[in-house]
XYZ file of C-alpha atoms in Angstrom:
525
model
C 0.803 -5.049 11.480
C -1.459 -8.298 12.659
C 0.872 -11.034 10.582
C -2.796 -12.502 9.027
C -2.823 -8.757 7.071
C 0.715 -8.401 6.339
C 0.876 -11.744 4.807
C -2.677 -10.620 2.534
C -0.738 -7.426 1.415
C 2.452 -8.981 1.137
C 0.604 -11.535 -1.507
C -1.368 -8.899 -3.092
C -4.746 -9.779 -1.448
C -7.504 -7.391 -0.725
C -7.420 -6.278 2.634
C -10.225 -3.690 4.176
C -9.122 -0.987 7.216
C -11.944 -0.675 9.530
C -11.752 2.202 12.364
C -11.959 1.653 16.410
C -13.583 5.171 17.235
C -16.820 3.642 16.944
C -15.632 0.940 19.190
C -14.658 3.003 22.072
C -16.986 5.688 21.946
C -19.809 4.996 19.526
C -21.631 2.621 20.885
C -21.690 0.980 24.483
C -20.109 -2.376 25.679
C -21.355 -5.168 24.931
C -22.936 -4.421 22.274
C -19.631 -2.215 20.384
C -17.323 -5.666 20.897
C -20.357 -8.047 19.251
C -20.595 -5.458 16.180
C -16.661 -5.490 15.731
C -16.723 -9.029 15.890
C -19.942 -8.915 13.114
C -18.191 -6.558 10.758
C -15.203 -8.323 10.692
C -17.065 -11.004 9.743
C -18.480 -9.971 6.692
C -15.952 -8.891 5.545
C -14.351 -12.132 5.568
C -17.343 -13.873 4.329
C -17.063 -11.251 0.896
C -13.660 -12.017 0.244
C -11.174 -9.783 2.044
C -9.354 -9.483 5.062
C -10.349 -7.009 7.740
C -7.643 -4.931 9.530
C -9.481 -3.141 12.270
C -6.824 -0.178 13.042
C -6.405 0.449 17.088
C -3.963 2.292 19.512
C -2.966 0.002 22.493
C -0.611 0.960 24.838
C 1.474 3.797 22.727
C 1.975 1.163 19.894
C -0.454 1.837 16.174
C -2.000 -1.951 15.390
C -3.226 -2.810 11.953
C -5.578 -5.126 12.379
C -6.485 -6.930 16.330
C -7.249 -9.917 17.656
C -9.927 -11.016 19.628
C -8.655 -10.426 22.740
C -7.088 -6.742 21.819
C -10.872 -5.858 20.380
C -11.759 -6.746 23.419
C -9.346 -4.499 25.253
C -10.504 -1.899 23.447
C -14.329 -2.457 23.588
C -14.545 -2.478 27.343
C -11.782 0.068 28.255
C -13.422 3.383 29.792
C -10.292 6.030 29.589
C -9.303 5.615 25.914
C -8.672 8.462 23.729
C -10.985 9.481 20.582
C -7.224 9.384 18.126
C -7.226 11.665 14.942
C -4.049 12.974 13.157
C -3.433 15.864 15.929
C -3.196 13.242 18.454
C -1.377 10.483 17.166
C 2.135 11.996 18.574
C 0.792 12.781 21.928
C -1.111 9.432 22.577
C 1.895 7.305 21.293
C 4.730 9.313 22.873
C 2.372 8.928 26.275
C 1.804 5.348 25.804
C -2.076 5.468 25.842
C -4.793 3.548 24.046
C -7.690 4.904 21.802
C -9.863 4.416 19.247
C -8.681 5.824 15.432
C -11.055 8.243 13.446
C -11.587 8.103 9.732
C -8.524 10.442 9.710
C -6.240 8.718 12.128
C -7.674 5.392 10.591
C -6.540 6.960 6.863
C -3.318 7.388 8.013
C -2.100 4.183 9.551
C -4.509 2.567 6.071
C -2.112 4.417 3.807
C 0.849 3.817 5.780
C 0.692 -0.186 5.968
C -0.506 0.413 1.857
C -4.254 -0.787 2.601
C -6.213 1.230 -0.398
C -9.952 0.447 0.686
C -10.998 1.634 4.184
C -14.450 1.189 5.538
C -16.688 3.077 8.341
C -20.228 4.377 9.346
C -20.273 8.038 8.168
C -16.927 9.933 7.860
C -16.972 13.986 10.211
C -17.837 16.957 8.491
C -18.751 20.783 9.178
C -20.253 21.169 12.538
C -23.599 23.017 11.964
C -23.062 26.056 12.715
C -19.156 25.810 11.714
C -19.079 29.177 9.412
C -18.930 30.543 13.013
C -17.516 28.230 15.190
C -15.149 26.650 12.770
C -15.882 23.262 13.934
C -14.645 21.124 10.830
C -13.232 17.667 10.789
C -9.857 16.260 10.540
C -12.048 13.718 8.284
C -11.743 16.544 5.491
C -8.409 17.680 5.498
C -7.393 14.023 5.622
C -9.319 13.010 2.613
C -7.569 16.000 1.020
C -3.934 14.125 1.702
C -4.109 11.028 2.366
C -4.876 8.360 -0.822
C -6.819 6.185 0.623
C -10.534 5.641 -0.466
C -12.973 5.548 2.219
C -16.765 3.786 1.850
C -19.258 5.110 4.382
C -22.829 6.002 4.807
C -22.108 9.728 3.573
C -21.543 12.209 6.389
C -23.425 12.252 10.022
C -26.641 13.700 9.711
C -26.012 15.546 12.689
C -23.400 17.758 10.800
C -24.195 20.864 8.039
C -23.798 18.228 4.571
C -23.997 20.915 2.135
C -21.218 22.921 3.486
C -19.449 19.453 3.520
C -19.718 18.775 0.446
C -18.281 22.421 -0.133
C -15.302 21.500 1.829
C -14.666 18.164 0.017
C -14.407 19.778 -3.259
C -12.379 22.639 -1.751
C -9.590 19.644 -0.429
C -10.089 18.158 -3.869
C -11.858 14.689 -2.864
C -13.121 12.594 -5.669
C -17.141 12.031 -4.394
C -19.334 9.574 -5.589
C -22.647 8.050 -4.638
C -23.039 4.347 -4.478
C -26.043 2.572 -6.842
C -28.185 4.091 -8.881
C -28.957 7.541 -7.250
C -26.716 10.475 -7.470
C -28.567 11.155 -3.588
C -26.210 11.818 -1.443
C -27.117 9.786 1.648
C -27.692 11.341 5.501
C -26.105 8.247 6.963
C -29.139 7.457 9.462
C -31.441 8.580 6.473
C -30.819 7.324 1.988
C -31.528 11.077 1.321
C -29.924 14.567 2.743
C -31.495 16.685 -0.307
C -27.844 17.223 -1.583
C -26.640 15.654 -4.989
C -23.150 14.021 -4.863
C -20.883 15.128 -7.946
C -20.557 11.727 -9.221
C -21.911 8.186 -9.105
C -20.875 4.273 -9.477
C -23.127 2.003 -10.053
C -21.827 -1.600 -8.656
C -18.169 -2.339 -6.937
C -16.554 -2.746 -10.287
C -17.297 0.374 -11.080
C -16.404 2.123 -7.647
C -12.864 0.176 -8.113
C -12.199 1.980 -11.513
C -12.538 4.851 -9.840
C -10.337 4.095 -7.115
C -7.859 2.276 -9.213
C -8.128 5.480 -11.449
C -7.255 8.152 -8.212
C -4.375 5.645 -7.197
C -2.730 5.648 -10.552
C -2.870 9.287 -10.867
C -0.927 9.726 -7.856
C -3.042 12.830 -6.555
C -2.078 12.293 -2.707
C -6.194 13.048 -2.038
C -8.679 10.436 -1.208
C -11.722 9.083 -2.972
C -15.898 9.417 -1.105
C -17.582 6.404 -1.839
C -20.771 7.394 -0.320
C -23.521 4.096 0.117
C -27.082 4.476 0.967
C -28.331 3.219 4.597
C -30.447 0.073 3.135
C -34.009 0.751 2.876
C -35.812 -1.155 4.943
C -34.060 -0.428 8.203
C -33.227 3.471 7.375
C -34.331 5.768 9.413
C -37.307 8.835 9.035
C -36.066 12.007 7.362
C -37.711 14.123 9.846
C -37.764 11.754 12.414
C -33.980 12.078 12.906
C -33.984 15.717 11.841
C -36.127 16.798 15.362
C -34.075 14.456 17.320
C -30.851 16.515 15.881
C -32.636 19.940 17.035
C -33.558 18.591 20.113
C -29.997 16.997 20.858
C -27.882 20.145 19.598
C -29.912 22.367 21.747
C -28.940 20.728 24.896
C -25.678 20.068 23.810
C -25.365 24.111 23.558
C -26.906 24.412 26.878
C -24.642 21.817 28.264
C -21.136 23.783 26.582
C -20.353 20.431 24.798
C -17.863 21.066 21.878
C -15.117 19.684 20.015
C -14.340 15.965 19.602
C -17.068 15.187 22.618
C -19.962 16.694 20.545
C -20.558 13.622 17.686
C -20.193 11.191 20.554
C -22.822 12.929 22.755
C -25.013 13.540 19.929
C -25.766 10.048 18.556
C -26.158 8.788 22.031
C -28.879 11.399 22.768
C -30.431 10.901 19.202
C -30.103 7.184 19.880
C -32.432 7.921 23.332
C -34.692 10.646 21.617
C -35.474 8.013 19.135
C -36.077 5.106 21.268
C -33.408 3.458 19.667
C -34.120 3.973 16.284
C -30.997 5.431 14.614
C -29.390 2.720 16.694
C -30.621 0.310 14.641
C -29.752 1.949 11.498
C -26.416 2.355 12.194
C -25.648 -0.815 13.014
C -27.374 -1.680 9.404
C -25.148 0.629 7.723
C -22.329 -0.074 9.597
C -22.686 -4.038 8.303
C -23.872 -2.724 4.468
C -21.035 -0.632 4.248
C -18.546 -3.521 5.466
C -19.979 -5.695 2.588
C -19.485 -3.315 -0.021
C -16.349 -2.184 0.541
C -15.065 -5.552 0.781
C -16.654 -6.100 -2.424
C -14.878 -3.236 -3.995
C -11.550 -4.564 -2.378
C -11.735 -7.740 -3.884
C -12.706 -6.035 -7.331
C -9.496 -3.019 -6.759
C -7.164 -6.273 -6.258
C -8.530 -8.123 -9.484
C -7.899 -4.771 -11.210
C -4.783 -3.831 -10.109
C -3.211 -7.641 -10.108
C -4.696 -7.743 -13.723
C -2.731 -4.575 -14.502
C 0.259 -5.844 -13.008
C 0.011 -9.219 -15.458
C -0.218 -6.670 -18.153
C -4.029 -7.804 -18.897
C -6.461 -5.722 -18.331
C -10.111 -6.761 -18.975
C -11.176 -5.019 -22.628
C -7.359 -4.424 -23.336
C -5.628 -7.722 -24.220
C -4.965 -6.861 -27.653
C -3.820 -3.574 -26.844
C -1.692 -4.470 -24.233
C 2.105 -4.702 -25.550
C 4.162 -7.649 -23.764
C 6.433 -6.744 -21.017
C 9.826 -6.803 -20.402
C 11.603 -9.336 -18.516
C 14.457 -8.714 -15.882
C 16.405 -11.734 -14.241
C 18.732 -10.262 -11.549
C 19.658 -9.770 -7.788
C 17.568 -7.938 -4.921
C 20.206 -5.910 -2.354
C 20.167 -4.277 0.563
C 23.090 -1.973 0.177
C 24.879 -0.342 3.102
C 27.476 2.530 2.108
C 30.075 3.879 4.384
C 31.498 6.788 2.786
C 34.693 7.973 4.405
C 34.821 12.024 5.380
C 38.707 11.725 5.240
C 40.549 11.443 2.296
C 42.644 8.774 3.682
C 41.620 5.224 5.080
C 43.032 4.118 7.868
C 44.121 0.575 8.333
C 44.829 -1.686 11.210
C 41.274 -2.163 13.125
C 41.125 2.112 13.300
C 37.346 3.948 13.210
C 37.059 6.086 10.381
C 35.004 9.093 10.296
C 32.006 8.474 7.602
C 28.552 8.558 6.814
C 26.738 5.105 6.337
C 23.476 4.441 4.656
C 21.125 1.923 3.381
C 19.624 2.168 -0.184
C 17.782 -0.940 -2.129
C 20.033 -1.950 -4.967
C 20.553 -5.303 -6.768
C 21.926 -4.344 -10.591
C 18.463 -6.475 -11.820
C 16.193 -4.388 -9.024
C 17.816 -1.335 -9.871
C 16.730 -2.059 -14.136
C 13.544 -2.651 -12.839
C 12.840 0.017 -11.005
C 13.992 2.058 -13.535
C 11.779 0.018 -16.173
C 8.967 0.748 -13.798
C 9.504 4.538 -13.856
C 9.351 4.634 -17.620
C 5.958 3.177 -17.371
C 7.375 -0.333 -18.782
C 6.078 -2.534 -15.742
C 8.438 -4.996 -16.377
C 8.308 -8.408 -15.092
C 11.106 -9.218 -12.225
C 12.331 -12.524 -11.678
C 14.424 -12.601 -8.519
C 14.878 -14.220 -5.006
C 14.847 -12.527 -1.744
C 14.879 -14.397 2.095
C 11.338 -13.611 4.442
C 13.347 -11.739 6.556
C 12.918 -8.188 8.166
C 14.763 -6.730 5.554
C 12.518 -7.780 2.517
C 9.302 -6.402 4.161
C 11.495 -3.330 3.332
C 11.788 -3.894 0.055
C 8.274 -4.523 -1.274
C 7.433 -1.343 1.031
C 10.421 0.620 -0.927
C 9.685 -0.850 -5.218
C 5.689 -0.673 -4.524
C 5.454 0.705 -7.622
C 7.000 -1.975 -9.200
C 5.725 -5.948 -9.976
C 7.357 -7.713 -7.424
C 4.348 -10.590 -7.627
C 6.979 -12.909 -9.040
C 10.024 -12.337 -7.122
C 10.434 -15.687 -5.137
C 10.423 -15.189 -1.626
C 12.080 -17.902 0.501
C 11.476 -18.857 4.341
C 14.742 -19.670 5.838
C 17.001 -17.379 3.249
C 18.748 -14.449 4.254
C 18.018 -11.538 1.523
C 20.806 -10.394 -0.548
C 22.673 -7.548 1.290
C 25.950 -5.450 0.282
C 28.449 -3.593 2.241
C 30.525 -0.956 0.467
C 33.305 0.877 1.653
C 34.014 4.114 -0.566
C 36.336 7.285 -0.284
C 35.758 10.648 0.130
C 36.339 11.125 -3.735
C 33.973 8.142 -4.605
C 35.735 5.335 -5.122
C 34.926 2.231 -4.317
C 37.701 0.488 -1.640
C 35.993 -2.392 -0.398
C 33.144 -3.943 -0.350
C 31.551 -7.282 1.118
C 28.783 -9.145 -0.145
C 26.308 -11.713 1.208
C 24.766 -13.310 -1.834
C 23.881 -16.594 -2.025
C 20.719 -16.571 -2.144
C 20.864 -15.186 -6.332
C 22.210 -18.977 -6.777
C 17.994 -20.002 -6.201
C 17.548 -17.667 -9.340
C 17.326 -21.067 -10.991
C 16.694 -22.341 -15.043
C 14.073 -24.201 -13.426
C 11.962 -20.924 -11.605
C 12.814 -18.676 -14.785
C 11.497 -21.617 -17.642
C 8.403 -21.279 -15.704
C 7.987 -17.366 -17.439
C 9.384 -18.790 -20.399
C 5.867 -17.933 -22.731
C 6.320 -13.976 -20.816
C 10.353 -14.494 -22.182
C 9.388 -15.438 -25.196
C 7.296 -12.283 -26.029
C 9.071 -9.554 -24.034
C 10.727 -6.933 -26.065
C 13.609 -6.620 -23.942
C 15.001 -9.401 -21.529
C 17.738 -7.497 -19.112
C 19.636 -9.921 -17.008
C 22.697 -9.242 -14.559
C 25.720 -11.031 -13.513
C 24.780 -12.021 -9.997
C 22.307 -14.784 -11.978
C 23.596 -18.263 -12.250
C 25.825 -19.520 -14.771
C 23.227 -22.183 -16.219
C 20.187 -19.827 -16.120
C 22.065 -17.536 -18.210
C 22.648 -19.920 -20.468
C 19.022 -20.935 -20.695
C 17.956 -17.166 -21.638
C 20.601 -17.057 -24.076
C 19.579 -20.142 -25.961
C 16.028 -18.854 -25.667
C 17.395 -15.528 -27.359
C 18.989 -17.734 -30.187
C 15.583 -19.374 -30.882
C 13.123 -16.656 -30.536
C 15.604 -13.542 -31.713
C 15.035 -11.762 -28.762
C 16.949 -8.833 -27.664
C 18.949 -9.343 -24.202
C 21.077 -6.753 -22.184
C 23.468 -8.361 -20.248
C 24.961 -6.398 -17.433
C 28.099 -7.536 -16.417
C 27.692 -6.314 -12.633
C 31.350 -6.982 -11.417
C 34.760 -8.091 -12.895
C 34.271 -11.340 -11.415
C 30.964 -12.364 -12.919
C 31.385 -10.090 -15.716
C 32.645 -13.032 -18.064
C 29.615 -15.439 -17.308
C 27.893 -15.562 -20.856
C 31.389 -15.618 -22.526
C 32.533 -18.886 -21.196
C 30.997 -20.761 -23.690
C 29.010 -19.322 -27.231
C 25.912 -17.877 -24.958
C 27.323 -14.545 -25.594
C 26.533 -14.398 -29.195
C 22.636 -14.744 -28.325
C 23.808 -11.091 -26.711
C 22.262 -7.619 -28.121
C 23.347 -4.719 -25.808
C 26.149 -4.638 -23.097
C 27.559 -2.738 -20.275
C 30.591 -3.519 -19.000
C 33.046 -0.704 -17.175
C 36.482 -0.791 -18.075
C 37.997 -3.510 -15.638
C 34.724 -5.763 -16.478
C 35.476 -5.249 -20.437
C 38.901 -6.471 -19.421
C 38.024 -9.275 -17.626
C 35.428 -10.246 -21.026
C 38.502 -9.828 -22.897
C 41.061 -11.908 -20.920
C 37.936 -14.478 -21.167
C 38.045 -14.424 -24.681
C 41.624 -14.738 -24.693
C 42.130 -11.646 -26.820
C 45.233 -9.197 -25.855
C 44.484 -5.985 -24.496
C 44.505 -2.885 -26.675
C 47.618 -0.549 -25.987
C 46.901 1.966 -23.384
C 44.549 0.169 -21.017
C 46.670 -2.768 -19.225
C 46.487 -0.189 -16.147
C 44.208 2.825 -16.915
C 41.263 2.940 -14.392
């Protein structure tokens, strides 16, 4: 991933996928590279940043730069790349151009929601016979990603299309104020689409709606060709007979047909639907980018737990303050550990932890959204992370350049028990009074305030007084015997509502406290 997009999506900007088939084999060079260039453009000039998706040399890029556009534009043996041949062209080390489906799936894959092209594949005319139907389809059907084009190719059988797409269960909707379902070179095919949105706020509601529903399909965001520069129904509807014909003379099938089909309608019609591609091509770049930008308003507004229309609906949050991890277990196959520098047998894994990221994400599951307050390095382990609690609000989670993130070793035994473990941690000491005041009015209001043991002794403090003040309810969890007895060394614990200490962290609470232990657990585990 181009570090200018993974920096957008690691700050929650919008960020718009654009495909490279139509680099490489829809139109010729020059004039492919100077439309690339354009389209990435506007979409920069609306708001958002582009993320052109390629194949170079075996390796999937998210988003190129000038010089790898470039590469692309003027190579003559790259591959036309859909979902079948992603393994072959990568284990093989080629380069190629992505299709609306292999674009979907590197989109979805780097988390990019909003993905815009010319006119997404469809069923081949003909295709009841020849079963000539895109990987476009099937993709839309399983891949969440939403896709804004010019409708399908008018060189392709739309109705039956449109059959598919509802067979797959794709969301489609027209874009403006026509239900029409657009041709691509042409605003009308003579087919209604099922739905309609009227403007990009609209079109990200629906998005926004598919997302949150977690359906695994896409969404059809289908925008008209603009007027002036669309093409002649029939005009491009003889050039299609005309070009199909030879094409069946000629034996041209499969992924070569589309390609050899708008080049000869491009000749029959002196240039014509040229034209109007490129026109679409440039519309459709500035409306998806402005339904980007209006998906990331929506969804950061959501996050913030204020959605337009619902701020006095909208209960407050709650608030966690703890510790991000990277765990690593080693679980020993043997019942006995062996000492003295020997290699045990085991299994070893990594899993995200952190006592405050694991409240969270359960938080999050319960449909709570809380609001996280934690500190993490900008390291390759925390690009990890935000990949891994994506469903969670992470937006305020500080994220330091020159900090290592939080990460845990533990060494259990075959029965479960903990033996050892090793932690690298200081980076929970920048979970600061001074970074948490600043969500003090979100603190204030939450319902719940969780905080763990791995926070700072003076920022636990802080909560707690807060808690005293504005009877708030806090769960304190202890985390390990030796933090366990934070809030207790002075009155903070008092401001506490809910605990949950284990045994040898109760202990250590009560040795704090100076009381004696009860009979019967000086050495119980």
């Amino acid at each position: 991933i181009q570090p200018s997009v993974q920096e957008a999506l690691m700050e929650g900007r919008p960020v718009v996928a654009l495909e490279s088939t139509i680099i490489t084999h829809g139109m010729a060079y020059p004039q492919n590279l100077s439309m690339a260039r354009e389209v990435e453009e506007i979409v920069t000039t609306n708001g958002a940043v582009p993320a052109t998706v390629g194949i170079l040399r075996g390796r999937i890029h998210v988003g190129l730069t000038d010089k790898e556009l470039e590469f692309l534009a003027s190579s003559k043996n790259v591959v036309k790349v859909s979902r079948r041949d992603l393994p072959f062209v990568l284990s093989q080390g080629l380069s190629g151009g992505t299709t609306v489906s292999g674009t979907m799936i590197a989109a979805h894959k780097a988390g990019i929601p909003v993905f815009v092209t010319g006119g997404i594949g469809g069923v081949h005319r003909g295709g009841e016979n020849t079963l000539d139907v895109s990987a476009d389809l099937t993709e839309l059907g399983r891949t969440p990603v939403a896709v804004v084009s010019a409708g399908v190719k008018s060189i392709l059988d739309i109705g039956r299309t449109l059959e598919y797409l509802e067979t797959q269960g794709v969301c489609v909707a027209a874009f403006g104020e026509s239900r029409e379902f657009p041709a691509f070179f042409s605003r009308q095919s003579g087919f209604q689409a099922p739905y309609h949105v009227r403007d990009e706020e609209e079109a990200a509601g629906l998005i926004a709606s598919a997302l949150g529903l977690g359906l695994s399909s896409g969404v059809l965001i289908a925008v008209p060709c603009p007027q002036e520069r669309a093409a002649s129904v029939q005009v491009i509807e003889e050039a299609i007979q005309q070009a199909l014909s030879e094409a069946r003379s000629k034996g041209i099938t499969g992924k070569e047909l589309t390609p050899f089909m708008l080049q000869k309608i491009n000749e029959l019609t002196d240039g014509k639907s040229l034209d109007s591609n490129l026109a679409l091509i440039q519309n459709n770049a500035r409306v998806g980018s402005c339904i980007a930008v209006a998906l990331s308003k929506l969804q950061k507004a959501k996050r913030k737990g204020n959605l337009p229309r619902q701020e006095d609906t909208t209960p407050p949050q709650p608030v966690v303050i703890g510790g991000i991890n990277v765990d690593f277990i080693a679980k020993a196959q043997n019942t006995v550990i062996l000492g003295g520098g020997q290699t045990n047998a085991g299994r070893v894994r990594r899993t995200f932890g952190g006592v405050g990221r694991n409240l969270a994400d359960c938080l999050s599951r319960l449909g709570q959204t809380p609001l996280f307050l934690s500190a993490m390095g900008k390291d390759e382990h925390s690009e990890s992370i935000l990949h891994y609690c994506h469903h969670m609000d992470m937006s305020a989670v500080l994220q330091l350049e020159g900090k290592s993130t939080a990460t845990y070793c533990a060494v259990i035994t075959s029965a479960g028990e903990l033996s050892i473990g090793l932690g690298d941690m200081d980076i929970h000491h920048q979970i600061t009074e001074q970074y948490v005041s600043q969500f003090k009015e979100n603190l204030c209001q939450a319902p719940l305030v969780c905080i763990d043991g791995n926070v700072p002794l003076s920022t636990i403090q802080y909560v707690c007084q807060l808690a005293r003040e504005h009877q708030l309810a806090v769960c304190y969890e202890p985390t390990d015997d030796n933090k366990a007895s934070k809030p207790f060394l002075s009155d903070s614990w008092k401001a506490l509502t809910y605990i949950s200490p284990n045994l040898q962290e109760l202990r250590a609470i009560n040795r704090t406290l100076g009381n004696p232990l009860p009979a019967g657990t000086e050495f119980s585990e």
